[in-house]
Coordinates of C-alpha atoms in Angstrom, one line a residue:
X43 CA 112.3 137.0 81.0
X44 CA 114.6 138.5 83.9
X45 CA 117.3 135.5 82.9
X46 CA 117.3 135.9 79.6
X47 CA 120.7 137.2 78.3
X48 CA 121.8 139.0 81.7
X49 CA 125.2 139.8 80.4
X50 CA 125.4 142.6 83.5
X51 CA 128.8 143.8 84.7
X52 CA 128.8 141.3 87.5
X53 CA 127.9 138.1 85.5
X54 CA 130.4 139.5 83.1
X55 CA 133.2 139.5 85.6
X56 CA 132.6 135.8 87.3
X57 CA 132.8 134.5 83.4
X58 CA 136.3 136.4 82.7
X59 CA 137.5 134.8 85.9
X60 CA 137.0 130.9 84.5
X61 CA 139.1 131.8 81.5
X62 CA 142.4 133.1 83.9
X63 CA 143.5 130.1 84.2
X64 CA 143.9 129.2 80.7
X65 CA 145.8 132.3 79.4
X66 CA 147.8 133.2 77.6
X67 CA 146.7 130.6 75.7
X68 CA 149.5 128.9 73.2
X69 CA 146.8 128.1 71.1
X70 CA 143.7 129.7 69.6
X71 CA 141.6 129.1 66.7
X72 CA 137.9 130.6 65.7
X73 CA 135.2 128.7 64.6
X74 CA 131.8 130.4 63.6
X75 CA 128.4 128.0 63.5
X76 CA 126.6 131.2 62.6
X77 CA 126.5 135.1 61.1
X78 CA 126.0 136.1 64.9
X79 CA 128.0 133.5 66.9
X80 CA 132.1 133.8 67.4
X81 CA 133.8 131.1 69.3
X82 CA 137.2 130.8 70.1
X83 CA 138.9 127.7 71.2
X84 CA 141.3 128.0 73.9
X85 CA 142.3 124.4 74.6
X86 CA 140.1 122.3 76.3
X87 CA 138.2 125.6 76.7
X88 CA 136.1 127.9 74.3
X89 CA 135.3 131.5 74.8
X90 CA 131.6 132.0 73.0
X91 CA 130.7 135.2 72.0
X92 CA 126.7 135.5 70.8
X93 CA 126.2 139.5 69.6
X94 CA 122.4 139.0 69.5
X95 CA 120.8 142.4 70.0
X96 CA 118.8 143.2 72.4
X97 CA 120.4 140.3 74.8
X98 CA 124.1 139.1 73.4
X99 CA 125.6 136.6 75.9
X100 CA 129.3 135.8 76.3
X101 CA 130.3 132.4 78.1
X102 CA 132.9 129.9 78.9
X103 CA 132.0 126.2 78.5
X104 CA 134.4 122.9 77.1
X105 CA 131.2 122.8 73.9
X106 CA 132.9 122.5 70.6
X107 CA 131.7 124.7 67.7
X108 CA 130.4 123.4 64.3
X109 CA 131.9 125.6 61.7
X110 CA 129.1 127.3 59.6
X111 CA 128.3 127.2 55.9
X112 CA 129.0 130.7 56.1
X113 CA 130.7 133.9 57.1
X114 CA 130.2 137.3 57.3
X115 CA 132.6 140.1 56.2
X116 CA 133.6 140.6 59.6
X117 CA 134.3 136.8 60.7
X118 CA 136.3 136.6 57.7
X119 CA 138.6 139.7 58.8
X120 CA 138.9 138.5 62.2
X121 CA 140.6 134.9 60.4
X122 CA 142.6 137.5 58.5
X123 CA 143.8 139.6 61.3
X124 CA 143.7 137.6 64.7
X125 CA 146.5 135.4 64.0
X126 CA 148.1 135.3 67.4
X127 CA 147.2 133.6 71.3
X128 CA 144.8 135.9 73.3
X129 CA 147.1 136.9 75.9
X130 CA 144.4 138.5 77.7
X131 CA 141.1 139.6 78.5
X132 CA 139.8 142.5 80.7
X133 CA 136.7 144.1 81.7
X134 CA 136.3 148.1 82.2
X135 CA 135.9 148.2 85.6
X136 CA 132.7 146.2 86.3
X137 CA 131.1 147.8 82.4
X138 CA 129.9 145.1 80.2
X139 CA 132.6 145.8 78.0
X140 CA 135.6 143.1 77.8
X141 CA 139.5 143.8 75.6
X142 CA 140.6 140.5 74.5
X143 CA 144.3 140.9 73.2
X144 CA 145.9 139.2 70.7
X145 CA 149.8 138.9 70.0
X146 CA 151.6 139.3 66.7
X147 CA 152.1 136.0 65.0
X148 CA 155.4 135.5 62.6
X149 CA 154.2 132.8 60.3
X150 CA 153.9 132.8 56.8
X151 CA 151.3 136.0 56.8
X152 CA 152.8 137.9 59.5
X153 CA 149.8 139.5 61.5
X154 CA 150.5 142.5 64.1
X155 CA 149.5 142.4 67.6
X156 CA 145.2 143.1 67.9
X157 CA 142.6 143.8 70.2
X158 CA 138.6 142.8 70.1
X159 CA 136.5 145.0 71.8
X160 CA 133.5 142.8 73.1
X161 CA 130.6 145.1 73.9
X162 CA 128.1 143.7 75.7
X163 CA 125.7 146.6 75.9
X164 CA 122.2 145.2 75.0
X165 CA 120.7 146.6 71.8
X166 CA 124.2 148.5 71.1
X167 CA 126.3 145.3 71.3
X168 CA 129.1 144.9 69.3
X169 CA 132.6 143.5 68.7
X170 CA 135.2 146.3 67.2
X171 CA 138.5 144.9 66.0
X172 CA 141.4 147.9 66.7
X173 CA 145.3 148.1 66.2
X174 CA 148.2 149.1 68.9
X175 CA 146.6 152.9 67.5
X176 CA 143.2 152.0 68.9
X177 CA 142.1 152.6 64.8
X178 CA 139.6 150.2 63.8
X179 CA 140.1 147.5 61.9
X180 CA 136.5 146.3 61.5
X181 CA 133.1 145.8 63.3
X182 CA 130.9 143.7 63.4
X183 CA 127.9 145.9 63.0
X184 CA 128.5 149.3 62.0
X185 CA 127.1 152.3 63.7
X186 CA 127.2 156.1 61.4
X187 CA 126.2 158.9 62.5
X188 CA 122.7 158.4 61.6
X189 CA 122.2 155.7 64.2
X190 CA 124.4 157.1 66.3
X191 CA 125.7 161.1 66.5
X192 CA 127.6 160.9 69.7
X193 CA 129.7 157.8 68.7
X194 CA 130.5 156.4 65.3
X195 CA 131.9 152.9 64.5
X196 CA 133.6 152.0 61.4
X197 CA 136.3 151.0 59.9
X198 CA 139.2 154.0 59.7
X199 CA 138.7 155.6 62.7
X200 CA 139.5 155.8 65.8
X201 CA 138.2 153.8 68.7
X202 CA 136.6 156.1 71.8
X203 CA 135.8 153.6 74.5
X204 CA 132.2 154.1 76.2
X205 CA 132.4 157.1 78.3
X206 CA 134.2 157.1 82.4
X207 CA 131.8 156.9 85.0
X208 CA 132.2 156.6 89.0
X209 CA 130.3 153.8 90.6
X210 CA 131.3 151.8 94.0
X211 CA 133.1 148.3 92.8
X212 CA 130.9 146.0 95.1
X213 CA 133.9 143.2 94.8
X214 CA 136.2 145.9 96.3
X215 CA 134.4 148.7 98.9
X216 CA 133.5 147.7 102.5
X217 CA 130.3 146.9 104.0
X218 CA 130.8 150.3 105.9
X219 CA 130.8 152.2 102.0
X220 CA 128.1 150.6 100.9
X221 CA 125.7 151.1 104.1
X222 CA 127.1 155.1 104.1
X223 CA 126.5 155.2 99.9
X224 CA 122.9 153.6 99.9
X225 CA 121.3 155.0 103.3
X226 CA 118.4 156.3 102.6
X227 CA 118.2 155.5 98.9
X228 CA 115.6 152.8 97.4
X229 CA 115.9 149.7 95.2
X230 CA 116.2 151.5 92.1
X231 CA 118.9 153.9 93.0
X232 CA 121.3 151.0 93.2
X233 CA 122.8 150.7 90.0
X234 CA 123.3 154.4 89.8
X235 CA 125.7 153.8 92.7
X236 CA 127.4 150.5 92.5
X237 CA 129.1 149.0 89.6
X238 CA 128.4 145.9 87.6
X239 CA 124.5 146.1 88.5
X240 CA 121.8 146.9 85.7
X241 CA 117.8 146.2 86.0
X242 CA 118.2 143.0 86.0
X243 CA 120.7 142.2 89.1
X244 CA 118.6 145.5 90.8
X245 CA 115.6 142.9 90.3
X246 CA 117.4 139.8 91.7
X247 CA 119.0 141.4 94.8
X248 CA 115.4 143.0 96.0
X249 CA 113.8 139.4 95.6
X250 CA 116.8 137.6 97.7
X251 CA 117.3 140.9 100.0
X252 CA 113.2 140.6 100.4
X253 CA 112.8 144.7 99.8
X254 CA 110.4 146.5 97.4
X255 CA 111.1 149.4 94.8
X256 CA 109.3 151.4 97.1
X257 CA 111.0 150.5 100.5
X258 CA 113.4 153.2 102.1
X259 CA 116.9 151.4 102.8
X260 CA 117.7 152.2 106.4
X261 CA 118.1 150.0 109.7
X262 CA 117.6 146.9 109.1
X263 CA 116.7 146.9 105.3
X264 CA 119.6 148.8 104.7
X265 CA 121.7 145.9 106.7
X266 CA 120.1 143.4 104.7
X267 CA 120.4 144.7 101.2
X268 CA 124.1 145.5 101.8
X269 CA 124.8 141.4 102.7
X270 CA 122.6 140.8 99.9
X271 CA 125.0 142.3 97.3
X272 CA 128.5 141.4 99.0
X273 CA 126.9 138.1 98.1
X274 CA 126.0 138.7 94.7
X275 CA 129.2 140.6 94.1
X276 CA 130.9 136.8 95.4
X277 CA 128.6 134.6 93.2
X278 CA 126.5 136.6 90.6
X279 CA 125.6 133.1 88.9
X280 CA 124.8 131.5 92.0
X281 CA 122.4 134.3 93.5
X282 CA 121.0 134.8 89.9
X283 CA 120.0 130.8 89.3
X284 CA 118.2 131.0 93.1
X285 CA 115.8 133.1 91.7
X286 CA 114.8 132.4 88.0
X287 CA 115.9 129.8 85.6
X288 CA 118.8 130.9 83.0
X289 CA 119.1 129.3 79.8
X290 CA 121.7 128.0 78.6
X291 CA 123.3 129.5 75.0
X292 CA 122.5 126.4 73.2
X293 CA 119.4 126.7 74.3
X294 CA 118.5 130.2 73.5
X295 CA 120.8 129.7 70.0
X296 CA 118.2 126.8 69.2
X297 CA 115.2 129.1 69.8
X298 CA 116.5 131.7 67.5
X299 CA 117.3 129.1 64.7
X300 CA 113.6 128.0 64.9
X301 CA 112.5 131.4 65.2
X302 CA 114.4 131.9 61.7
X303 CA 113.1 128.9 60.1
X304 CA 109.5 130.2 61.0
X305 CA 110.1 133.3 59.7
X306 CA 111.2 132.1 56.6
X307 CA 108.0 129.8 55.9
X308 CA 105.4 132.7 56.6
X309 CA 107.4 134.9 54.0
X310 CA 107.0 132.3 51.6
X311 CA 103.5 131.6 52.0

């Protein structure tokens, strides 16, 4: 379904912006219902953090976290490690990768100064846990060479962030550098050109901008995708709920619970 885990560079950014105004945070704590699930409570607030390949989410909401039964190796190390108040947490440009830092904590286990890397990159997503050095600490899914031979994560070395690229920051450029950057491209040459937009936002802006894959964006298509995405760039959520239904975490958490449970039963028929 086009709403189903949209964690695009957009969506991304609108989330990060609820959780300003609780940081730094002068307290934080970590509670994990489930192998795949990492919530941290900020507060009044918690930060949850879903790395469900092919669609993880990330979200901000006041829902407080059962703690699970139990905990993977890499849940464990982040009670371990992340001992400090997220001071902050930014996005790579508009990528759909998020650096929440961590401050040292002097308590009775002194813990140095950490950052979680939050990749939201569909089938690839991940959360890497790094030092001041950028070495990593841990992952939550490990990726070798064999999976992987452009770029390894594991514990050891060091962390390469995704590779630099050059798009147009919707949130930022003028009306006049978006109509000169898209004239005479179509729908799906979008993303290639302006940050923060995948398939799925490409799909949502041609349904509210009422243009085709196939149309040519000049005159007056051209002047109508272009106020299209200044809007989306404003209110991704709001553009994105006018056009298909998005489930909420809890919702799509529940699915995947039953999902396991039926799972289970035909194995053990």
């Amino acid at each position: 379904e086009a709403g189903d885990g949209i964690m695009e560079g957009l969506l991304i950014a609108e989330k990060l912006h609820q959780l300003k105004s609780v940081l730094p945070s002068r307290e934080s704590s970590w509670r994990f219902p489930d192998p795949q699930t990492f919530v941290l409570v900020l507060g009044d607030c918690s930060l949850w953090l879903w790395i469900k390949p092919p669609y993880p989410e990330m979200t901000v909401n006041s829902d407080r976290a059962k703690r699970g039964k139990h905990q993977s190796g890499f849940q464990k190390l982040l009670l371990a490690k992340v001992g400090g108040s997220l001071i902050s947490a930014v996005q790579i440009k508009l990528d759909r990768v998020v650096v929440l830092s961590f401050s040292a904590e002097d308590g009775f286990v002194p813990t140095p100064a950490v950052q979680l890397v939050v990749e939201l990159t569909g089938r690839n997503c991940n959360l890497v846990l790094i030092d001041e050095e950028r070495t990593i600490l841990g992952v939550a899914r490990d990726v070798d060479r064999d999976r992987n031979r452009f770029r390894q994560l594991s514990s050891g070395i060091r962390y390469e962030f995704p590779p630099p690229y050059k798009k147009l920051d919707p949130t930022r450029v003028s009306s006049h550098e978006l109509t000169k950057a898209l004239r005479g491209k179509r729908l799906n040459h979008v993303k290639g050109i302006v940050d923060g937009i995948g398939p799925n936002l490409t799909e949502v802006l041609g349904q509210v901008a009422g243009i085709s894959p196939t149309d040519e964006l000049k005159n007056c298509l051209l002047n109508k995708l272009v106020s299209s995405l200044k809007e989306l760039a404003k209110n991704p959520k709001s553009i994105l709920n006018q056009v298909t239904d998005v489930p909420q975490l809890s919702i799509r958490r529940a699915e995947e619970r039953n999902h396991q449970v039926k799972q289970k039963i035909r194995k053990e028929r």
